[in-house]
Amino acid sequence: MASVKLTTSDDKEYTLDRELIFQSNLIKNMVTDLDVFDAPIPLPNVTSSTLDIVIKYLKIHKDDPPPPDKPIEKAVDDMIDEDKELMKLEFNIMADVILAANYLDIPGLLDIGCRTVAWHIKQCKDYHEIREKFNIPKELWRSEEEIAEMKKELNGILG
Amino acid sequence: MDLTTLPLDIHHIIAQYLKLKDIRRLSFTCKFLYQFYTSLRQLGKLGVGWPIASHYSRFYRQLKGINVRGFKFKEVVLAMPLQKEMFTNLPPTDSITVAVWPIEDPKGYSQGNLEIEKTGFELMSSCKNIRKIVINYPDWIYESMSRFRCVNISIAKRIFENLTVWKNLKILELAREDIEYSPLAKLLPMTNVTELKIGLGTGVCVLFPIIEFTKLKSLTLADCKLVDADLTQIAGFLEKWKIDKLSLGYAVSDKRMWDDYYNRFTDVGVIKLAESIPKSKIKELDLTTRYTNDLSFIAVKAVFDAVPKSNLVSIALINRINNVQTGLQIARNLKYLDYKKLKIDLDNEEFYNLLAKNIKYSKLRKLRFVLPKAVSRLSALLMAISRHPTIKKINIKGENFGLMGSPPIVSPEEYCQVFSPYVNILPFNKFYIDGIHHASMLIKHINKDSTIKVLTISPACERVTEDLLKELAKNIANSNIKEIYILYGIKWQSAEFGTIAEFFNCATLELIDISAEGISRTGFICLAEKLKQKSLTRQVRVAVSGTSQDPEKIVNKILGTESLISIYSNHY
């Protein structure tokens, strides 16, 4: 079976079955349009640890039918158990996976990554937890006065 | 890496899965989240309804800051009349839903707000592609409705007068008790409306003779004070109507103040209608009665007898069964019934056997039944439920759990003997138990394989001692239960609140939700003090009746934070 070589940003080389890696539209187009076969394709935005997770996703979905042209609207937590398991990641790593999916143009992975982030946002009980869970830098925080003002306005309207 | 460093494209995708309340919470988080607002352009659906417009006015102002023009929405939901700014910036869209809700304005409509309404309405008239109009009001308005009545009557009138302007208007929903329907009757045949839903209407009979001249395919007349005479009239017209979906059930549940509006049919009207069905095009029929004793076995049989001679594929009749013969007929015919929810107040062996046998044919999602005296007769039903693809919730109630301090007729031991083999195979996330004794004992059988994570306990008017609550707390601590809801009816005393607070020793419990009517101020203070002592980080919700005095202020004052405890009020 024909294979494709990839090199990650930390110089680790991967040889992957074409069938598997062609779930990435970027790689598929590069290989088919540009006739890139033997030379390793550099992935300057993707580390090996991130690519490992991406490959796990590709293996889970290798037999999936091609995705529909128009995305199907799904509930935020409507995903298969294997995907749920795969997405049990720290936000830092999850963000890297989302960025990699975006770069490699793997729509399915991008969608489940974003959905998982949305799900985590929904699970947070208040803005403090969102800040903590998503590492929001302190310099970007709204001040407590500002929040109090927003809430006051809210209460004023509520009577 | 933090959330803010993700590119905007990614935020657009994330925002598709968020609701406005999530976005509002995000707005407290940090400044960058303006990006989330702009990401709305990708949503395809923009909901600019009453909540944003009034409660979340800051959000609304920020939203206004976005250049709405140039965006392409699939659907826009707007609240009238205050959203005039949105109308002026209305984006190109495939569909517009206009939800006509009165807005709670502290200054009152008497001070010139009708002018806003007029302007808003003129703008609305200019939107040619409105697909759906909803004239409704949110729950909170029930109590102070008279203040807004005049506003909506005039909007409804103007909407009716202009119905023919909106060529794309397909769906018209009217949930108002004060609308005059004669103008609608005159104009409806000249519109392209295919779906008409009226709730809480009076005088809807004026519509009956004109329906044959409309394009209506679906008609809902829920809570319209319909009686047998109206049903007889409908039966007379049915042959001429093109409608394939007819709903004459009830829409407003648990809102006792609308009690007068429920459709009240008896055998006479239902039999008349059933006889006319074979000549009609009706495929789906909803005659769900609020008053369960109104329909007898004969009427139910008449409807089922019409099935083979008609186009009927889906029926909803009674969703609360308390008559044995009717119950047996329904249990035999479950495959025709379009029930999502069914309430059964029967303690009859044949009925439970039939239900166990036929439940696999049903589309039920929720099932409520009483605990029979001979509890063992539930075994076959529980097995059938555990294999059912759609039932996600069962709710078992009844006096056999015990009444007003007297011992239960079905002991907790007998109850557990029947339920314990099934409690870990029932594919539910949520489980509902009447009776704190029974709940406390059954929890011991819920093991790690169980999918049950949320437990709702409705005290069965039983005497709740501190020891019993402690036992319950201990058993919850040893279970996998994450959330517990304790419902209704108990006037919790201070000591009991203290014991409830002990639940928070449970390692896994993430939410406790107590619905306590008539709760005392002392009770709240006690709960809050207990929580404070424990420096708890988990969430507590206390649902209280509208009669309680400022519980939120009391508890928040004591706790000094709102993240620990949130209190909401029930508005009924």
XYZ file of C-alpha atoms in Angstrom:
731
model
C 0.000 0.000 0.000
C 1.319 3.451 -0.925
C 2.452 5.608 1.925
C 3.139 9.248 2.693
C 5.975 10.607 4.810
C 5.447 13.496 7.194
C 7.915 15.417 9.355
C 6.662 17.189 12.443
C 7.983 20.459 13.874
C 10.135 18.495 16.359
C 11.732 16.588 13.452
C 10.040 13.276 13.970
C 9.312 11.411 10.768
C 6.118 9.452 10.198
C 5.249 7.055 7.399
C 1.522 6.676 7.066
C -0.785 4.770 4.741
C -2.178 7.045 2.106
C -5.693 5.828 2.752
C -5.368 6.920 6.357
C -3.717 10.309 5.905
C -5.864 11.250 2.915
C -8.556 12.114 5.427
C -6.502 15.298 5.650
C -7.549 17.405 2.673
C -4.277 19.319 2.873
C -2.117 16.208 2.537
C -4.406 14.669 -0.054
C -4.211 17.777 -2.228
C -0.465 18.096 -1.793
C 0.155 14.507 -2.780
C -2.298 14.309 -5.649
C -1.977 17.822 -7.054
C 1.708 18.347 -6.492
C 2.851 14.776 -7.041
C 4.696 14.789 -3.752
C 5.462 11.138 -3.101
C 8.838 10.340 -1.717
C 9.973 13.499 -0.013
C 8.664 13.931 3.526
C 6.021 16.651 3.858
C 7.050 19.094 6.600
C 4.394 20.015 9.115
C 5.934 23.074 10.763
C 2.807 23.781 12.816
C 2.318 20.302 14.215
C 4.327 18.587 16.940
C 4.734 14.823 17.126
C 2.634 14.553 20.278
C -0.192 16.408 18.516
C 0.181 14.341 15.370
C -0.083 11.182 17.467
C -3.522 12.289 18.600
C -4.495 13.255 15.055
C -3.446 9.795 13.845
C -5.542 8.152 16.555
C -8.511 10.120 15.222
C -7.742 9.113 11.638
C -7.587 5.461 12.633
C -10.950 5.639 14.409
C -12.527 7.184 11.326
C -10.655 5.420 8.530
C -13.744 3.535 7.370
C -16.139 6.483 7.616
C -17.979 7.524 4.451
C -16.828 10.848 2.968
C -18.227 13.797 4.937
C -21.294 15.507 3.433
C -20.735 18.784 1.586
C -23.099 20.544 3.907
C -22.230 19.952 7.556
C -24.920 18.261 9.600
C -25.970 20.173 12.688
C -25.211 18.110 15.734
C -25.742 18.482 19.448
C -22.701 19.639 21.318
C -22.061 16.254 22.928
C -23.292 14.085 20.065
C -20.161 12.118 19.255
C -19.069 8.513 19.363
C -17.466 7.147 22.528
C -14.038 6.763 20.907
C -14.040 10.455 19.986
C -15.162 11.411 23.464
C -12.316 9.356 24.892
C -9.842 10.902 22.468
C -10.944 14.407 23.403
C -10.264 13.912 27.092
C -7.367 16.338 26.905
C -6.010 19.323 28.762
C -7.087 22.521 27.063
C -3.489 23.261 25.933
C -3.288 19.970 24.078
C -6.843 20.222 22.813
C -6.069 23.642 21.339
C -3.021 22.193 19.562
C -5.155 19.379 18.149
C -7.789 21.860 16.951
C -5.121 23.998 15.291
C -3.595 20.926 13.684
C -6.991 19.789 12.406
C -7.537 23.257 11.013
C -4.117 23.301 9.336
C -4.338 19.773 7.995
C -7.934 20.420 6.929
C -9.569 17.494 8.701
C -13.136 18.815 9.088
C -14.377 16.000 11.321
C -11.602 16.421 13.870
C -11.938 20.193 13.796
C -15.642 19.859 14.499
C -15.322 17.464 17.419
C -12.516 19.574 18.892
C -14.603 22.748 18.718
C -17.641 20.936 20.010
C -15.658 19.649 22.958
C -14.472 23.170 23.774
C -18.085 24.395 23.567
C -19.145 21.543 25.815
C -16.506 22.501 28.385
C -17.625 26.128 28.246
C -21.182 25.006 28.923
C -20.052 22.906 31.862
C -18.381 25.828 33.599
C -20.603 27.151 36.298
C -19.328 30.718 36.189
C -16.834 32.980 34.523
C -14.160 32.228 37.121
C -14.203 28.607 36.068
C -14.035 29.551 32.377
C -10.970 31.685 33.083
C -9.317 28.862 34.951
C -10.200 26.076 32.573
C -9.178 27.980 29.455
C -6.110 29.710 30.856
C -7.450 33.191 30.122
C -4.513 35.544 30.872
C -5.122 37.871 33.761
C -4.403 40.970 31.711
C -7.430 40.205 29.561
C -9.838 39.765 32.468
C -12.658 42.198 32.829
C -12.273 43.994 36.130
C -14.603 43.077 38.961
C -15.935 46.651 38.844
C -16.733 46.236 35.195
C -18.488 42.933 35.851
C -20.323 44.424 38.826
C -21.482 47.229 36.581
C -22.695 44.738 33.979
C -24.546 42.802 36.648
C -25.965 45.942 38.218
C -27.353 46.915 34.890
C -28.846 43.481 34.606
C -30.410 43.666 38.063
C -31.726 47.152 37.375
C -33.622 45.879 34.431
C -34.835 42.879 36.338
C -36.144 45.222 39.032
C -2.123 28.408 24.942
C -5.379 29.954 26.066
C -8.847 30.293 24.623
C -8.165 33.786 23.351
C -5.253 32.667 21.183
C -7.375 30.438 18.992
C -8.008 32.059 15.618
C -11.329 33.653 14.876
C -12.290 30.914 12.426
C -12.140 28.421 15.253
C -14.198 30.705 17.492
C -16.811 30.836 14.804
C -17.166 27.081 14.913
C -17.224 26.966 18.716
C -19.858 29.706 18.828
C -22.175 27.586 16.699
C -22.489 25.208 19.609
C -23.025 27.848 22.268
C -26.248 29.326 23.475
C -26.666 32.983 24.231
C -26.469 32.325 27.962
C -23.042 30.756 27.441
C -21.922 33.720 25.391
C -23.209 36.074 28.065
C -21.152 34.234 30.678
C -18.173 34.393 28.400
C -18.640 38.136 28.189
C -17.831 38.384 31.897
C -14.682 36.391 31.356
C -12.483 38.684 29.364
C -12.371 41.500 26.886
C -11.399 39.526 23.864
C -14.748 37.812 23.709
C -15.998 40.501 21.431
C -14.716 38.015 18.906
C -17.445 35.682 19.967
C -20.009 38.312 19.159
C -18.646 38.802 15.707
C -18.556 35.064 15.293
C -22.343 35.230 15.275
C -22.088 36.012 11.606
C -21.386 32.340 11.059
C -24.218 31.109 13.199
C -26.764 30.984 10.454
C -29.332 31.766 13.079
C -29.438 34.937 15.051
C -31.718 35.002 18.018
C -32.340 38.535 19.109
C -35.226 37.993 21.385
C -36.575 39.376 24.544
C -33.841 38.033 26.798
C -31.006 39.842 25.104
C -32.979 42.925 24.447
C -34.079 43.606 27.949
C -32.206 41.495 30.478
C -28.964 41.535 28.636
C -29.067 45.008 27.313
C -25.328 45.374 27.517
C -24.921 42.377 25.300
C -27.515 43.859 23.025
C -25.619 47.118 22.782
C -22.481 45.256 21.854
C -24.385 43.286 19.309
C -25.645 46.508 17.821
C -22.049 47.530 17.421
C -21.584 44.845 14.845
C -22.222 45.708 11.284
C -25.167 43.405 10.804
C -25.524 44.367 7.191
C -23.696 42.021 4.903
C -24.243 39.004 7.109
C -26.254 36.130 5.772
C -28.557 34.458 8.245
C -30.752 31.476 7.647
C -33.143 32.587 10.287
C -33.556 35.705 12.338
C -35.646 35.741 15.467
C -36.728 39.164 16.587
C -38.758 40.333 19.520
C -41.291 43.026 18.907
C -41.796 45.784 19.606
C -38.576 47.060 21.090
C -36.201 45.787 18.479
C -36.664 48.641 16.089
C -32.912 49.099 15.838
C -32.600 45.558 14.618
C -35.246 46.058 11.999
C -33.378 49.018 10.597
C -30.308 46.845 10.206
C -32.100 43.730 9.140
C -29.778 41.436 7.263
C -30.708 39.490 4.150
C -32.184 36.225 5.326
C -34.066 33.163 4.227
C -36.462 33.275 7.102
C -37.526 35.671 9.793
C -39.391 34.725 12.904
C -40.997 37.593 14.693
C -41.790 36.781 18.265
C -44.199 39.396 19.488
C -43.576 39.536 23.167
C -44.375 42.414 25.399
C -41.299 43.773 27.033
C -41.074 44.485 30.685
C -40.144 48.098 30.788
C -39.876 49.580 34.265
C -41.076 52.915 32.938
C -44.222 51.380 31.567
C -45.780 51.421 28.189
C -48.021 54.289 29.084
C -45.120 56.681 28.562
C -45.039 56.727 24.844
C -43.849 53.226 24.182
C -46.697 52.606 21.820
C -44.790 54.888 19.496
C -41.898 52.394 19.511
C -44.371 49.704 18.726
C -45.720 51.676 15.796
C -42.282 52.330 14.354
C -41.254 48.734 14.924
C -44.367 47.513 13.257
C -43.874 49.691 10.200
C -40.398 48.290 9.827
C -41.741 44.796 10.279
C -44.304 45.378 7.532
C -41.463 46.234 5.195
C -39.789 42.839 5.733
C -41.226 40.821 2.898
C -39.555 37.546 3.749
C -41.020 36.888 7.184
C -41.738 33.174 7.397
C -43.026 32.809 10.911
C -44.792 35.100 13.336
C -45.292 34.207 16.962
C -47.478 36.254 19.239
C -46.737 35.008 22.678
C -45.541 35.985 26.066
C -42.945 34.524 28.325
C -43.832 32.797 31.597
C -42.966 35.646 33.876
C -45.670 37.771 32.429
C -48.572 35.670 33.641
C -48.774 37.494 36.918
C -48.628 40.999 35.584
C -50.278 40.394 32.277
C -52.856 43.138 32.405
C -50.108 45.740 32.119
C -49.205 44.475 28.684
C -52.504 43.341 27.348
C -53.342 46.468 25.407
C -49.992 46.457 23.651
C -50.315 43.012 22.242
C -53.940 43.298 21.229
C -53.085 46.211 19.008
C -50.059 44.417 17.516
C -52.142 41.323 16.781
C -54.750 43.479 15.077
C -52.173 45.159 12.881
C -50.525 41.868 12.038
C -53.856 40.412 10.967
C -54.618 43.452 8.825
C -51.326 43.048 7.001
C -51.182 39.270 6.744
C -51.350 39.284 2.980
C -48.197 41.453 2.785
C -46.008 38.557 3.855
C -46.141 36.162 0.942
C -43.595 33.842 2.554
C -45.476 33.616 5.826
C -46.062 29.919 6.471
C -46.383 29.647 10.236
C -48.555 31.753 12.494
C -48.513 31.057 16.211
C -50.837 32.898 18.521
C -50.819 32.200 22.221
C -53.025 34.929 23.585
C -56.345 34.802 25.307
C -57.385 38.255 24.204
C -57.167 38.174 20.433
C -60.243 38.743 18.295
C -60.188 36.150 15.498
C -62.763 37.573 13.056
C -60.155 39.689 11.184
C -57.950 36.617 10.881
C -60.878 34.580 9.515
C -61.410 37.150 6.757
C -57.798 37.246 5.615
C -56.451 33.757 6.204
C -57.765 32.362 2.885
C -55.726 35.023 1.064
C -52.437 34.002 2.710
C -49.980 31.173 2.145
C -50.051 30.133 5.801
C -49.857 26.346 6.119
C -49.535 26.037 9.873
C -51.764 27.807 12.365
C -51.301 27.327 16.074
C -53.603 28.941 18.566
C -53.254 28.503 22.293
C -55.307 30.130 25.015
C -57.702 31.515 22.444
C -61.395 32.150 22.759
C -63.866 32.517 19.942
C -61.798 30.444 17.521
C -64.997 28.914 16.105
C -65.177 31.803 13.627
C -62.274 30.146 11.837
C -63.986 26.795 11.225
C -66.023 27.737 8.128
C -63.089 29.397 6.326
C -60.459 26.696 6.857
C -61.501 24.826 3.714
C -60.542 27.927 1.690
C -57.059 28.219 3.201
C -53.786 26.423 2.469
C -53.625 25.112 6.034
C -52.111 21.646 6.446
C -51.738 21.787 10.185
C -54.127 23.254 12.734
C -53.583 23.443 16.482
C -56.306 24.757 18.760
C -54.936 23.992 22.191
C -56.557 25.414 25.300
C -59.231 27.248 23.355
C -62.169 26.428 25.647
C -63.455 23.976 23.070
C -66.344 21.739 24.117
C -68.319 18.920 22.523
C -70.410 21.332 20.441
C -67.219 22.702 18.837
C -65.949 19.201 18.164
C -69.268 18.358 16.515
C -68.899 21.468 14.334
C -65.342 20.450 13.385
C -66.616 16.950 12.563
C -69.067 18.537 10.111
C -66.331 20.488 8.345
C -63.594 17.864 8.454
C -64.352 16.295 5.080
C -63.711 19.645 3.352
C -60.515 20.530 5.178
C -57.136 19.792 3.566
C -55.553 19.499 7.012
C -53.550 16.371 7.763
C -52.540 17.308 11.294
C -55.192 18.318 13.792
C -54.291 19.076 17.388
C -57.073 19.844 19.792
C -55.264 18.894 22.952
C -53.894 21.070 25.641
C -50.726 23.070 25.532
C -50.292 24.739 28.840
C -49.561 22.230 31.522
C -49.188 22.900 35.207
C -50.377 26.446 34.808
C -53.428 26.333 36.964
C -54.339 29.898 36.254
C -55.289 28.846 32.732
C -57.543 26.096 33.976
C -60.593 27.640 32.335
C -59.020 27.413 28.895
C -58.503 23.676 28.585
C -60.509 21.998 25.889
C -63.078 19.839 27.628
C -64.380 17.048 25.468
C -66.533 14.156 26.530
C -67.523 10.957 24.764
C -70.234 12.767 22.761
C -67.843 15.091 20.899
C -65.036 12.578 20.504
C -67.341 9.923 19.050
C -68.744 12.482 16.556
C -65.245 13.446 15.487
C -64.114 9.817 15.291
C -67.007 9.059 12.957
C -65.984 11.860 10.595
C -62.292 10.892 10.472
C -62.587 8.218 7.737
C -63.916 10.899 5.348
C -61.093 13.305 6.188
C -57.424 13.548 5.238
C -56.305 13.561 8.871
C -53.130 11.572 9.490
C -52.229 12.893 12.906
C -54.803 13.552 15.576
C -54.217 14.970 19.031
C -57.208 14.997 21.330
C -55.292 14.817 24.562
C -57.624 15.693 27.354
C -56.640 17.438 30.499
C -59.521 15.980 32.424
C -58.890 12.298 32.509
C -62.314 11.225 33.592
C -63.962 12.953 30.669
C -63.334 10.148 28.174
C -64.567 6.614 28.577
C -63.604 3.361 26.976
C -66.376 3.824 24.364
C -64.900 7.075 23.030
C -61.369 5.682 22.992
C -62.630 2.600 21.141
C -64.459 4.806 18.604
C -61.170 6.531 17.727
C -59.297 3.247 17.352
C -62.139 1.811 15.274
C -61.588 4.691 12.816
C -57.931 3.728 12.256
C -58.355 0.956 9.635
C -60.874 3.038 7.648
C -58.867 6.272 7.631
C -55.439 7.793 6.977
C -54.686 7.980 10.690
C -51.151 7.018 11.577
C -50.742 8.828 14.829
C -53.122 9.464 17.699
C -52.794 11.172 21.044
C -55.770 10.832 23.324
C -55.414 10.694 27.031
C -52.023 10.948 28.562
C -53.144 10.325 32.040
C -54.953 7.056 32.389
C -57.051 6.389 35.453
C -59.893 4.327 34.050
C -59.282 0.610 33.804
C -61.209 -0.149 30.610
C -59.774 2.900 28.852
C -56.339 1.942 30.095
C -56.660 -1.595 28.748
C -57.775 -0.277 25.356
C -54.825 2.094 25.240
C -52.340 -0.557 26.362
C -53.603 -2.863 23.579
C -53.254 -0.121 20.951
C -49.945 1.427 21.916
C -48.561 1.037 18.409
C -51.025 3.580 17.038
C -50.456 6.054 19.761
C -48.133 8.938 19.354
C -47.379 9.245 22.993
C -44.076 10.665 24.068
C -45.286 10.901 27.615
C -47.801 8.720 29.372
C -49.136 8.991 32.897
C -50.898 5.988 34.338
C -52.823 6.121 37.582
C -53.902 2.475 37.584
C -53.160 -0.400 39.876
C -54.397 -3.212 37.660
C -52.574 -6.419 36.906
C -53.929 -6.965 33.382
C -53.062 -3.414 32.467
C -49.453 -3.762 33.589
C -49.146 -7.086 31.757
C -50.479 -5.544 28.535
C -48.223 -2.563 28.955
C -45.186 -4.799 29.451
C -46.121 -6.757 26.316
C -46.883 -3.801 24.051
C -44.607 -1.060 25.251
C -42.008 -2.053 22.668
C -44.344 -0.718 19.954
C -44.589 2.716 21.542
C -42.587 5.879 20.939
C -42.624 6.766 24.606
C -39.873 8.852 26.115
C -41.318 9.370 29.564
C -43.537 7.081 31.544
C -45.182 7.789 34.850
C -47.022 5.114 36.733
C -48.153 4.370 40.238
C -46.484 1.939 42.540
C -48.956 -0.986 42.684
C -49.765 -2.628 45.991
C -48.512 -5.931 44.572
C -45.235 -4.356 43.504
C -43.936 -7.591 41.953
C -46.278 -7.078 38.978
C -43.883 -4.364 37.814
C -41.038 -6.800 37.088
C -42.038 -7.592 33.499
C -42.661 -3.916 32.799
C -39.283 -2.898 34.183
C -37.596 -5.506 31.997
C -39.477 -4.197 28.934
C -38.530 -0.635 29.805
C -34.872 -1.572 30.184
C -34.926 -2.796 26.552
C -36.956 0.088 25.165
C -35.053 2.295 22.730
C -36.565 5.672 23.572
C -37.805 5.663 27.155
C -35.368 7.821 29.027
C -37.285 8.582 32.157
C -39.697 6.807 34.437
C -41.459 8.376 37.321
C -43.120 6.132 39.868
C -45.601 7.700 42.204
C -48.559 6.911 44.364
C -49.979 6.657 47.810
C -48.426 3.232 48.330
C -45.187 5.010 49.099
C -46.856 6.322 52.246
C -49.112 9.147 53.238
C -48.834 11.885 55.807
C -46.612 10.179 58.309
C -48.268 6.769 58.020
C -46.096 3.794 57.101
C -45.862 2.982 53.376
C -48.142 0.237 52.004
C -45.281 -1.056 49.868
C -42.355 -1.286 52.223
C -38.935 -0.035 51.108
C -37.717 -3.658 51.355
C -40.439 -4.997 49.006
C -39.796 -2.095 46.655
C -36.088 -2.801 46.527
C -36.636 -6.496 45.949
C -38.412 -5.667 42.677
C -36.359 -2.686 41.590
C -32.840 -3.663 42.557
C -32.385 -6.233 39.704
C -33.255 -3.512 37.175
C -31.852 -0.350 38.643
C -28.445 -0.981 37.118
C -29.682 -2.016 33.686
C -32.262 0.693 33.128
C -30.499 2.909 30.577
C -31.352 6.141 32.324
C -29.243 9.066 33.311
C -31.986 10.257 35.613
C -34.158 8.395 38.055
C -37.149 9.582 39.988
C -38.285 8.120 43.275
C -41.229 8.978 45.447
C -40.468 8.558 49.080
C -37.303 9.288 50.962
C -37.352 5.864 52.703
C -37.536 4.063 49.377
C -34.966 6.317 47.762
C -32.534 5.882 50.590
C -32.723 2.106 50.369
C -32.651 1.831 46.574
C -29.581 4.056 46.296
C -27.633 1.310 48.049
C -28.282 -0.917 45.026
C -27.162 1.621 42.426
C -23.687 0.414 41.595
C -20.898 1.697 39.389
C -22.393 0.032 36.281
C -25.534 2.086 36.567
C -25.998 4.975 34.191
C -28.046 6.833 36.789
C -26.225 9.981 37.810
C -29.127 12.267 38.617
C -31.621 11.395 41.291
C -34.879 13.186 41.922
C -36.633 12.465 45.170
C -40.149 13.576 45.792
C -40.936 13.094 49.461
C -44.132 11.061 49.671
C -45.714 13.313 52.257
C -43.948 11.076 54.709
C -42.565 12.218 58.005
C -38.961 13.069 57.409
C -36.769 12.691 60.415
C -33.263 13.933 60.763
C -32.060 10.318 61.078
C -33.692 9.430 57.769
C -32.038 12.352 56.019
C -28.691 11.399 57.524
C -29.135 7.842 56.263
C -30.008 9.207 52.808
C -26.955 11.466 52.875
C -24.728 8.519 53.806
C -26.110 6.341 51.021
C -25.696 9.117 48.479
C -22.105 9.541 49.631
C -21.433 5.907 48.781
C -23.106 6.070 45.357
C -22.203 7.468 41.959
C -24.978 10.056 42.098
C -23.741 13.440 40.902
C -26.868 15.512 41.180
C -29.789 15.323 43.519
C -33.092 17.103 43.246
C -35.475 17.139 46.144
C -38.928 18.215 45.168
C -41.924 19.908 46.641
C -44.157 19.704 49.515
C -42.070 19.623 52.578
C -41.918 22.584 54.824
C -38.325 22.083 55.723
C -37.434 23.139 59.176
C -34.116 24.608 60.147
C -32.734 21.329 61.455
C -33.664 19.530 58.267
C -31.909 22.128 56.211
C -28.872 21.577 58.334
C -29.038 17.888 57.557
C -29.516 18.569 53.870
C -26.345 20.578 54.002
C -24.636 17.408 55.193
C -25.130 16.012 51.706
C -22.148 18.057 50.810
C -19.910 15.673 52.590
C -20.562 13.410 49.636
C -17.470 13.241 47.536
C -19.166 13.026 44.190
C -22.252 15.182 44.561
C -22.013 18.174 42.248
C -25.447 19.696 42.467
C -28.213 19.734 44.978
C -31.477 21.296 43.980
C -34.102 21.738 46.638
C -37.579 22.797 45.720
C -39.225 23.830 48.911
C -42.466 25.670 48.948
C -43.193 27.991 51.809
C -39.663 27.695 53.014
C -38.884 29.702 56.115
C -36.391 32.488 56.349
C -34.799 30.633 59.245
C -34.446 27.568 57.040
C -32.557 29.516 54.437
C -30.305 31.148 56.972
C -29.554 27.758 58.490
C -28.710 26.248 55.105
C -26.528 29.168 54.180
C -24.695 29.097 57.496
C -24.017 25.383 57.126
C -22.702 25.857 53.645
C -20.476 28.687 54.760
C -19.005 26.615 57.577
C -18.078 23.903 55.164
C -16.466 26.256 52.637
C -18.183 24.256 49.986
C -17.310 24.628 46.378
C -20.136 22.618 44.951
C -23.308 24.053 43.588
C -26.584 24.396 45.392
C -29.820 25.478 43.860
C -32.904 26.172 45.846
C -36.139 26.580 43.976
C -38.656 28.456 46.012
C -42.194 29.592 45.574
C -42.896 33.209 44.801
C -44.070 33.733 48.341
C -40.662 33.395 49.933
C -39.038 36.600 50.941
C -35.837 37.489 49.159
C -34.096 34.155 49.700
C -31.426 35.093 47.218
C -30.497 38.233 49.082
C -30.459 36.409 52.414
C -28.264 33.579 51.251
C -25.928 35.691 49.185
C -25.503 38.113 52.049
C -24.416 35.299 54.299
C -22.247 33.541 51.778
C -20.898 36.700 50.215
C -20.655 35.036 46.845
C -22.987 33.996 44.144
C -20.928 31.282 42.592
C -21.543 28.915 45.432
C -25.269 29.067 45.510
C -27.830 30.053 42.991
C -31.453 30.401 43.828
C -34.257 30.610 41.423
C -37.922 31.151 41.834
C -40.760 29.184 40.390
C -43.328 31.406 38.773
C -46.417 29.341 39.184
